[in-house]
Amino acid sequence: AQKVTQTQTSISVMEKTTVTMDCVYETQDSSYFLFWYKQTASGEIVFLIRQDSYKKENATVGHYSLNFQKPKSSIGLIITATQIEDSAVYFCAMREGAQGGRALIFGTGTTVSVSP
Amino acid sequence: DAGVTQTPRHEVAEKGQTIILKCEPVSGHNDLFWYRQTKIQGLELLSYFRSKSLMEDGGAFKDRFKAEMLNSSFSTLKIQPTEPKDSAVYLCASSLRSSQNTLYFGAGTRLSVL
């Protein structure tokens, strides 16, 4: 059975610093995709970044990057040079299979608070 | 392009009532998902459709929850009968077919059951 676990409930950081969030997953599939989503205070959920299981290189988009450690079934999110607007809830998610047919499963989220 | 549209944005129901939530996915998307979001449980899968076929449903939600794809561009989630523990935000999302494609979320329907 697939499962996604985020153990950090909340993190507080100062603006312009780096924040790291943890996520571990469980899957029996050899092919899967890992995602991070952000939910803002307004409730809007937006996609941030994706890691394909078959890729060794860590994905990077803007000031978001991933720390993919496949042997540990771990996919951490790193936000560098944080801004006040990065305050949000961050969800890790996984989808099994290359062709789809399986739903996206989410972790419980990590709340990040960025202070000036 | 229009995103995922959910109506209503807010719903208040008395215990025992039947409520129907609606969702219009992004045009051209094959996959449609319904999730329930609460602070304690986070985002829980209710149903997943591909091109109108039910692919997965959340085991804990089979009893009083029924989602349907009436056509490729319209889905409903019926809760019958409602209970106070159903108070939550119900989210609809859609995506293109392949697993690497991101989900696009609607703004959600906030349900309060009294």
PDB file of C-alpha atoms in Angstrom:
ATOM      1  CA  ALA A   1       0.000   0.000   0.000  1.00  0.00           C
ATOM      2  CA  GLN A   2       1.184   3.487  -0.702  1.00  0.00           C
ATOM      3  CA  LYS A   3       1.731   5.974   2.082  1.00  0.00           C
ATOM      4  CA  VAL A   4       3.243   9.429   2.497  1.00  0.00           C
ATOM      5  CA  THR A   5       4.448  10.701   5.864  1.00  0.00           C
ATOM      6  CA  GLN A   6       5.409  14.208   6.920  1.00  0.00           C
ATOM      7  CA  THR A   7       6.491  14.228  10.539  1.00  0.00           C
ATOM      8  CA  GLN A   8       7.182  17.956  10.921  1.00  0.00           C
ATOM      9  CA  THR A   9       3.970  19.712  11.855  1.00  0.00           C
ATOM     10  CA  SER A  10       5.335  23.250  11.745  1.00  0.00           C
ATOM     11  CA  ILE A  11       8.562  25.154  11.105  1.00  0.00           C
ATOM     12  CA  SER A  12       9.372  28.790  11.823  1.00  0.00           C
ATOM     13  CA  VAL A  13      12.186  30.580  10.010  1.00  0.00           C
ATOM     14  CA  MET A  14      13.485  34.079   9.477  1.00  0.00           C
ATOM     15  CA  GLU A  15      13.126  35.720   6.106  1.00  0.00           C
ATOM     16  CA  LYS A  16      15.964  35.154   3.620  1.00  0.00           C
ATOM     17  CA  THR A  17      17.092  31.933   5.306  1.00  0.00           C
ATOM     18  CA  THR A  18      16.741  28.335   4.076  1.00  0.00           C
ATOM     19  CA  VAL A  19      14.042  25.945   5.252  1.00  0.00           C
ATOM     20  CA  THR A  20      14.055  22.181   4.775  1.00  0.00           C
ATOM     21  CA  MET A  21      11.033  19.900   5.071  1.00  0.00           C
ATOM     22  CA  ASP A  22      11.054  16.126   5.318  1.00  0.00           C
ATOM     23  CA  CYS A  23       8.860  13.550   3.638  1.00  0.00           C
ATOM     24  CA  VAL A  24       9.095   9.772   3.460  1.00  0.00           C
ATOM     25  CA  TYR A  25       6.981   7.522   1.283  1.00  0.00           C
ATOM     26  CA  GLU A  26       6.097   3.864   0.912  1.00  0.00           C
ATOM     27  CA  THR A  27       5.402   2.150  -2.380  1.00  0.00           C
ATOM     28  CA  GLN A  28       5.728  -1.225  -4.025  1.00  0.00           C
ATOM     29  CA  ASP A  29       5.909   0.245  -7.515  1.00  0.00           C
ATOM     30  CA  SER A  30       9.196   0.704  -9.347  1.00  0.00           C
ATOM     31  CA  SER A  31       7.819   3.759 -11.133  1.00  0.00           C
ATOM     32  CA  TYR A  32       6.290   6.669  -9.260  1.00  0.00           C
ATOM     33  CA  PHE A  33       6.216  10.431  -9.106  1.00  0.00           C
ATOM     34  CA  LEU A  34       6.713  12.640  -6.072  1.00  0.00           C
ATOM     35  CA  PHE A  35       5.214  16.097  -5.805  1.00  0.00           C
ATOM     36  CA  TRP A  36       5.207  19.058  -3.493  1.00  0.00           C
ATOM     37  CA  TYR A  37       2.212  21.355  -3.294  1.00  0.00           C
ATOM     38  CA  LYS A  38       1.686  24.600  -1.407  1.00  0.00           C
ATOM     39  CA  GLN A  39      -1.538  25.699   0.226  1.00  0.00           C
ATOM     40  CA  THR A  40      -1.764  29.411   0.942  1.00  0.00           C
ATOM     41  CA  ALA A  41      -3.777  31.097   3.660  1.00  0.00           C
ATOM     42  CA  SER A  42      -6.592  31.645   1.178  1.00  0.00           C
ATOM     43  CA  GLY A  43      -6.865  27.876   0.732  1.00  0.00           C
ATOM     44  CA  GLU A  44      -5.510  27.789  -2.793  1.00  0.00           C
ATOM     45  CA  ILE A  45      -3.426  24.677  -3.545  1.00  0.00           C
ATOM     46  CA  VAL A  46      -0.727  25.036  -6.169  1.00  0.00           C
ATOM     47  CA  PHE A  47       1.877  22.684  -7.567  1.00  0.00           C
ATOM     48  CA  LEU A  48       5.498  23.519  -6.811  1.00  0.00           C
ATOM     49  CA  ILE A  49       7.881  20.816  -8.009  1.00  0.00           C
ATOM     50  CA  ARG A  50       8.063  17.162  -9.074  1.00  0.00           C
ATOM     51  CA  GLN A  51      10.618  14.361  -8.844  1.00  0.00           C
ATOM     52  CA  ASP A  52      10.446  11.338 -11.151  1.00  0.00           C
ATOM     53  CA  SER A  53      11.520   8.114  -9.461  1.00  0.00           C
ATOM     54  CA  TYR A  54      13.774   7.084 -12.338  1.00  0.00           C
ATOM     55  CA  LYS A  55      15.755  10.336 -12.303  1.00  0.00           C
ATOM     56  CA  LYS A  56      18.846  10.566 -10.123  1.00  0.00           C
ATOM     57  CA  GLU A  57      19.204  14.334 -10.385  1.00  0.00           C
ATOM     58  CA  ASN A  58      17.365  16.400  -7.818  1.00  0.00           C
ATOM     59  CA  ALA A  59      14.679  18.600  -9.323  1.00  0.00           C
ATOM     60  CA  THR A  60      15.009  22.377  -8.993  1.00  0.00           C
ATOM     61  CA  VAL A  61      12.498  25.097  -9.832  1.00  0.00           C
ATOM     62  CA  GLY A  62      13.288  28.674  -8.880  1.00  0.00           C
ATOM     63  CA  HIS A  63      14.111  28.776  -5.191  1.00  0.00           C
ATOM     64  CA  TYR A  64      12.610  25.311  -4.610  1.00  0.00           C
ATOM     65  CA  SER A  65      14.767  22.206  -4.785  1.00  0.00           C
ATOM     66  CA  LEU A  66      14.414  18.596  -3.765  1.00  0.00           C
ATOM     67  CA  ASN A  67      16.646  16.211  -1.857  1.00  0.00           C
ATOM     68  CA  PHE A  68      15.730  12.821  -3.314  1.00  0.00           C
ATOM     69  CA  GLN A  69      17.206   9.884  -1.418  1.00  0.00           C
ATOM     70  CA  LYS A  70      15.688   6.843  -3.083  1.00  0.00           C
ATOM     71  CA  PRO A  71      17.271   4.172  -0.831  1.00  0.00           C
ATOM     72  CA  LYS A  72      15.691   5.925   2.146  1.00  0.00           C
ATOM     73  CA  SER A  73      12.366   6.551   0.349  1.00  0.00           C
ATOM     74  CA  SER A  74      12.815  10.193   1.209  1.00  0.00           C
ATOM     75  CA  ILE A  75      11.991  13.369  -0.708  1.00  0.00           C
ATOM     76  CA  GLY A  76      12.803  16.572   1.149  1.00  0.00           C
ATOM     77  CA  LEU A  77      11.839  20.061   0.002  1.00  0.00           C
ATOM     78  CA  ILE A  78      14.340  22.891   0.342  1.00  0.00           C
ATOM     79  CA  ILE A  79      13.336  26.526   0.019  1.00  0.00           C
ATOM     80  CA  THR A  80      16.241  28.942  -0.196  1.00  0.00           C
ATOM     81  CA  ALA A  81      16.112  32.705   0.383  1.00  0.00           C
ATOM     82  CA  THR A  82      12.673  32.447   1.952  1.00  0.00           C
ATOM     83  CA  GLN A  83      10.200  35.288   1.633  1.00  0.00           C
ATOM     84  CA  ILE A  84       7.212  36.225   3.726  1.00  0.00           C
ATOM     85  CA  GLU A  85       5.006  34.900   0.913  1.00  0.00           C
ATOM     86  CA  ASP A  86       6.463  31.429   1.453  1.00  0.00           C
ATOM     87  CA  SER A  87       4.415  31.165   4.649  1.00  0.00           C
ATOM     88  CA  ALA A  88       2.002  28.354   3.849  1.00  0.00           C
ATOM     89  CA  VAL A  89       1.261  24.671   4.336  1.00  0.00           C
ATOM     90  CA  TYR A  90       3.417  22.389   2.225  1.00  0.00           C
ATOM     91  CA  PHE A  91       2.171  18.968   1.180  1.00  0.00           C
ATOM     92  CA  CYS A  92       4.234  16.088  -0.096  1.00  0.00           C
ATOM     93  CA  ALA A  93       2.404  13.699  -2.431  1.00  0.00           C
ATOM     94  CA  MET A  94       3.014  10.555  -4.459  1.00  0.00           C
ATOM     95  CA  ARG A  95       1.437   8.977  -7.493  1.00  0.00           C
ATOM     96  CA  GLU A  96       2.308   5.435  -8.511  1.00  0.00           C
ATOM     97  CA  GLY A  97       2.602   4.032 -12.016  1.00  0.00           C
ATOM     98  CA  ALA A  98       3.781   5.542 -15.274  1.00  0.00           C
ATOM     99  CA  GLN A  99       0.429   5.577 -17.044  1.00  0.00           C
ATOM    100  CA  GLY A 100      -1.696   6.775 -14.216  1.00  0.00           C
ATOM    101  CA  GLY A 101      -4.693   4.893 -12.963  1.00  0.00           C
ATOM    102  CA  ARG A 102      -3.689   5.518  -9.365  1.00  0.00           C
ATOM    103  CA  ALA A 103      -4.693   8.503  -7.288  1.00  0.00           C
ATOM    104  CA  LEU A 104      -2.359  11.091  -5.806  1.00  0.00           C
ATOM    105  CA  ILE A 105      -1.835  10.429  -2.098  1.00  0.00           C
ATOM    106  CA  PHE A 106      -0.870  13.254   0.251  1.00  0.00           C
ATOM    107  CA  GLY A 107       1.039  13.638   3.478  1.00  0.00           C
ATOM    108  CA  THR A 108      -0.505  15.602   6.318  1.00  0.00           C
ATOM    109  CA  GLY A 109       1.415  18.777   5.574  1.00  0.00           C
ATOM    110  CA  THR A 110       4.021  21.011   7.192  1.00  0.00           C
ATOM    111  CA  THR A 111       3.137  24.575   8.139  1.00  0.00           C
ATOM    112  CA  VAL A 112       5.929  27.047   7.435  1.00  0.00           C
ATOM    113  CA  SER A 113       5.948  30.484   9.018  1.00  0.00           C
ATOM    114  CA  VAL A 114       8.425  33.029   7.678  1.00  0.00           C
ATOM    115  CA  SER A 115       9.092  36.039   9.887  1.00  0.00           C
ATOM    116  CA  PRO A 116      10.679  39.357   8.872  1.00  0.00           C
TER     117      PRO A 116
ATOM    118  CA  ASP B   1      -8.265  28.661 -19.786  1.00  0.00           C
ATOM    119  CA  ALA B   2     -10.712  28.163 -16.977  1.00  0.00           C
ATOM    120  CA  GLY B   3      -9.421  26.273 -13.971  1.00  0.00           C
ATOM    121  CA  VAL B   4     -11.355  23.804 -11.840  1.00  0.00           C
ATOM    122  CA  THR B   5     -14.691  25.263 -10.777  1.00  0.00           C
ATOM    123  CA  GLN B   6     -16.451  24.120  -7.642  1.00  0.00           C
ATOM    124  CA  THR B   7     -19.893  25.154  -6.462  1.00  0.00           C
ATOM    125  CA  PRO B   8     -21.103  26.143  -4.013  1.00  0.00           C
ATOM    126  CA  ARG B   9     -18.179  27.683  -2.126  1.00  0.00           C
ATOM    127  CA  HIS B  10     -19.982  27.284   1.171  1.00  0.00           C
ATOM    128  CA  GLU B  11     -22.727  24.912   2.250  1.00  0.00           C
ATOM    129  CA  VAL B  12     -24.550  24.655   5.541  1.00  0.00           C
ATOM    130  CA  ALA B  13     -26.653  21.569   6.157  1.00  0.00           C
ATOM    131  CA  GLU B  14     -28.713  20.142   8.964  1.00  0.00           C
ATOM    132  CA  LYS B  15     -27.805  16.673  10.173  1.00  0.00           C
ATOM    133  CA  GLY B  16     -29.537  14.078   8.017  1.00  0.00           C
ATOM    134  CA  GLN B  17     -29.864  16.247   4.925  1.00  0.00           C
ATOM    135  CA  THR B  18     -28.646  15.317   1.466  1.00  0.00           C
ATOM    136  CA  ILE B  19     -26.189  17.681  -0.143  1.00  0.00           C
ATOM    137  CA  ILE B  20     -24.679  17.711  -3.613  1.00  0.00           C
ATOM    138  CA  LEU B  21     -21.408  19.394  -4.420  1.00  0.00           C
ATOM    139  CA  LYS B  22     -20.444  20.165  -8.001  1.00  0.00           C
ATOM    140  CA  CYS B  23     -17.199  20.273  -9.938  1.00  0.00           C
ATOM    141  CA  GLU B  24     -16.194  21.245 -13.452  1.00  0.00           C
ATOM    142  CA  PRO B  25     -12.652  20.088 -14.309  1.00  0.00           C
ATOM    143  CA  VAL B  26     -10.175  21.860 -16.553  1.00  0.00           C
ATOM    144  CA  SER B  27     -11.250  21.377 -20.148  1.00  0.00           C
ATOM    145  CA  GLY B  28      -9.476  18.413 -21.720  1.00  0.00           C
ATOM    146  CA  HIS B  29      -8.412  16.797 -18.472  1.00  0.00           C
ATOM    147  CA  ASN B  30      -9.048  13.061 -18.247  1.00  0.00           C
ATOM    148  CA  ASP B  31      -8.630  12.514 -14.522  1.00  0.00           C
ATOM    149  CA  LEU B  32     -10.831  13.915 -11.783  1.00  0.00           C
ATOM    150  CA  PHE B  33     -10.332  13.609  -8.052  1.00  0.00           C
ATOM    151  CA  TRP B  34     -12.405  14.384  -4.983  1.00  0.00           C
ATOM    152  CA  TYR B  35     -10.622  14.940  -1.676  1.00  0.00           C
ATOM    153  CA  ARG B  36     -11.784  15.858   1.799  1.00  0.00           C
ATOM    154  CA  GLN B  37      -9.570  18.151   3.831  1.00  0.00           C
ATOM    155  CA  THR B  38      -9.623  18.443   7.607  1.00  0.00           C
ATOM    156  CA  LYS B  39      -6.952  19.737   9.969  1.00  0.00           C
ATOM    157  CA  ILE B  40      -6.565  16.387  11.669  1.00  0.00           C
ATOM    158  CA  GLN B  41      -6.653  14.006   8.700  1.00  0.00           C
ATOM    159  CA  GLY B  42      -5.291  16.286   6.009  1.00  0.00           C
ATOM    160  CA  LEU B  43      -6.216  15.512   2.388  1.00  0.00           C
ATOM    161  CA  GLU B  44      -8.100  12.215   2.112  1.00  0.00           C
ATOM    162  CA  LEU B  45      -9.073  10.675  -1.212  1.00  0.00           C
ATOM    163  CA  LEU B  46     -12.797  10.233  -1.732  1.00  0.00           C
ATOM    164  CA  SER B  47     -12.924   9.212  -5.397  1.00  0.00           C
ATOM    165  CA  TYR B  48     -10.793   9.150  -8.514  1.00  0.00           C
ATOM    166  CA  PHE B  49     -12.258   8.999 -12.047  1.00  0.00           C
ATOM    167  CA  ARG B  50     -10.594   8.538 -15.381  1.00  0.00           C
ATOM    168  CA  SER B  51     -12.739   9.443 -18.358  1.00  0.00           C
ATOM    169  CA  LYS B  52     -15.909   8.833 -16.374  1.00  0.00           C
ATOM    170  CA  SER B  53     -14.769   5.455 -15.008  1.00  0.00           C
ATOM    171  CA  LEU B  54     -14.292   5.114 -11.268  1.00  0.00           C
ATOM    172  CA  MET B  55     -10.684   4.092 -10.680  1.00  0.00           C
ATOM    173  CA  GLU B  56     -10.396   4.361  -6.902  1.00  0.00           C
ATOM    174  CA  ASP B  57     -12.508   5.294  -3.971  1.00  0.00           C
ATOM    175  CA  GLY B  58     -11.533   5.938  -0.386  1.00  0.00           C
ATOM    176  CA  GLY B  59     -12.556   2.845   1.528  1.00  0.00           C
ATOM    177  CA  ALA B  60     -13.722   4.788   4.548  1.00  0.00           C
ATOM    178  CA  PHE B  61     -16.108   6.861   2.459  1.00  0.00           C
ATOM    179  CA  LYS B  62     -18.168   4.286   0.605  1.00  0.00           C
ATOM    180  CA  ASP B  63     -21.066   4.359   2.985  1.00  0.00           C
ATOM    181  CA  ARG B  64     -22.667   7.801   2.617  1.00  0.00           C
ATOM    182  CA  PHE B  65     -20.508   9.393  -0.074  1.00  0.00           C
ATOM    183  CA  LYS B  66     -21.147   8.929  -3.773  1.00  0.00           C
ATOM    184  CA  ALA B  67     -19.273  10.721  -6.519  1.00  0.00           C
ATOM    185  CA  GLU B  68     -20.327  10.578 -10.145  1.00  0.00           C
ATOM    186  CA  MET B  69     -18.994  11.826 -13.467  1.00  0.00           C
ATOM    187  CA  LEU B  70     -22.107  12.821 -15.371  1.00  0.00           C
ATOM    188  CA  ASN B  71     -19.996  13.677 -18.393  1.00  0.00           C
ATOM    189  CA  SER B  72     -16.379  14.490 -19.074  1.00  0.00           C
ATOM    190  CA  SER B  73     -16.835  18.049 -17.884  1.00  0.00           C
ATOM    191  CA  PHE B  74     -19.054  17.704 -14.817  1.00  0.00           C
ATOM    192  CA  SER B  75     -18.910  15.748 -11.600  1.00  0.00           C
ATOM    193  CA  THR B  76     -20.993  15.653  -8.432  1.00  0.00           C
ATOM    194  CA  LEU B  77     -20.349  14.477  -4.903  1.00  0.00           C
ATOM    195  CA  LYS B  78     -23.414  13.487  -2.941  1.00  0.00           C
ATOM    196  CA  ILE B  79     -23.363  13.053   0.821  1.00  0.00           C
ATOM    197  CA  GLN B  80     -26.453  11.309   2.151  1.00  0.00           C
ATOM    198  CA  PRO B  81     -27.301  11.597   4.984  1.00  0.00           C
ATOM    199  CA  THR B  82     -24.944  14.234   6.319  1.00  0.00           C
ATOM    200  CA  GLU B  83     -23.475  14.028   9.808  1.00  0.00           C
ATOM    201  CA  PRO B  84     -21.660  16.718  11.831  1.00  0.00           C
ATOM    202  CA  LYS B  85     -18.365  14.851  11.357  1.00  0.00           C
ATOM    203  CA  ASP B  86     -18.664  15.531   7.622  1.00  0.00           C
ATOM    204  CA  SER B  87     -17.870  19.198   8.249  1.00  0.00           C
ATOM    205  CA  ALA B  88     -14.752  19.828   6.168  1.00  0.00           C
ATOM    206  CA  VAL B  89     -13.483  21.363   2.949  1.00  0.00           C
ATOM    207  CA  TYR B  90     -14.216  19.247  -0.118  1.00  0.00           C
ATOM    208  CA  LEU B  91     -11.743  19.695  -2.916  1.00  0.00           C
ATOM    209  CA  CYS B  92     -12.017  18.726  -6.550  1.00  0.00           C
ATOM    210  CA  ALA B  93      -8.929  18.424  -8.757  1.00  0.00           C
ATOM    211  CA  SER B  94      -8.227  17.395 -12.318  1.00  0.00           C
ATOM    212  CA  SER B  95      -5.221  16.437 -14.393  1.00  0.00           C
ATOM    213  CA  LEU B  96      -4.161  15.089 -17.734  1.00  0.00           C
ATOM    214  CA  ARG B  97      -3.860  11.350 -18.068  1.00  0.00           C
ATOM    215  CA  SER B  98      -0.260  10.447 -17.213  1.00  0.00           C
ATOM    216  CA  SER B  99       0.953  10.144 -13.645  1.00  0.00           C
ATOM    217  CA  GLN B 100       3.598  12.829 -13.988  1.00  0.00           C
ATOM    218  CA  ASN B 101       0.990  15.468 -14.707  1.00  0.00           C
ATOM    219  CA  THR B 102       0.205  17.826 -11.909  1.00  0.00           C
ATOM    220  CA  LEU B 103      -3.227  18.178 -10.372  1.00  0.00           C
ATOM    221  CA  TYR B 104      -5.106  21.450 -10.637  1.00  0.00           C
ATOM    222  CA  PHE B 105      -7.296  22.150  -7.640  1.00  0.00           C
ATOM    223  CA  GLY B 106     -10.556  23.986  -7.314  1.00  0.00           C
ATOM    224  CA  ALA B 107     -11.123  26.501  -4.545  1.00  0.00           C
ATOM    225  CA  GLY B 108     -13.096  23.941  -2.557  1.00  0.00           C
ATOM    226  CA  THR B 109     -16.493  23.785  -0.899  1.00  0.00           C
ATOM    227  CA  ARG B 110     -16.590  24.401   2.838  1.00  0.00           C
ATOM    228  CA  LEU B 111     -19.320  22.229   4.331  1.00  0.00           C
ATOM    229  CA  SER B 112     -20.727  22.806   7.799  1.00  0.00           C
ATOM    230  CA  VAL B 113     -23.154  20.238   9.178  1.00  0.00           C
ATOM    231  CA  LEU B 114     -25.137  21.356  12.209  1.00  0.00           C
TER     232      LEU B 114
END
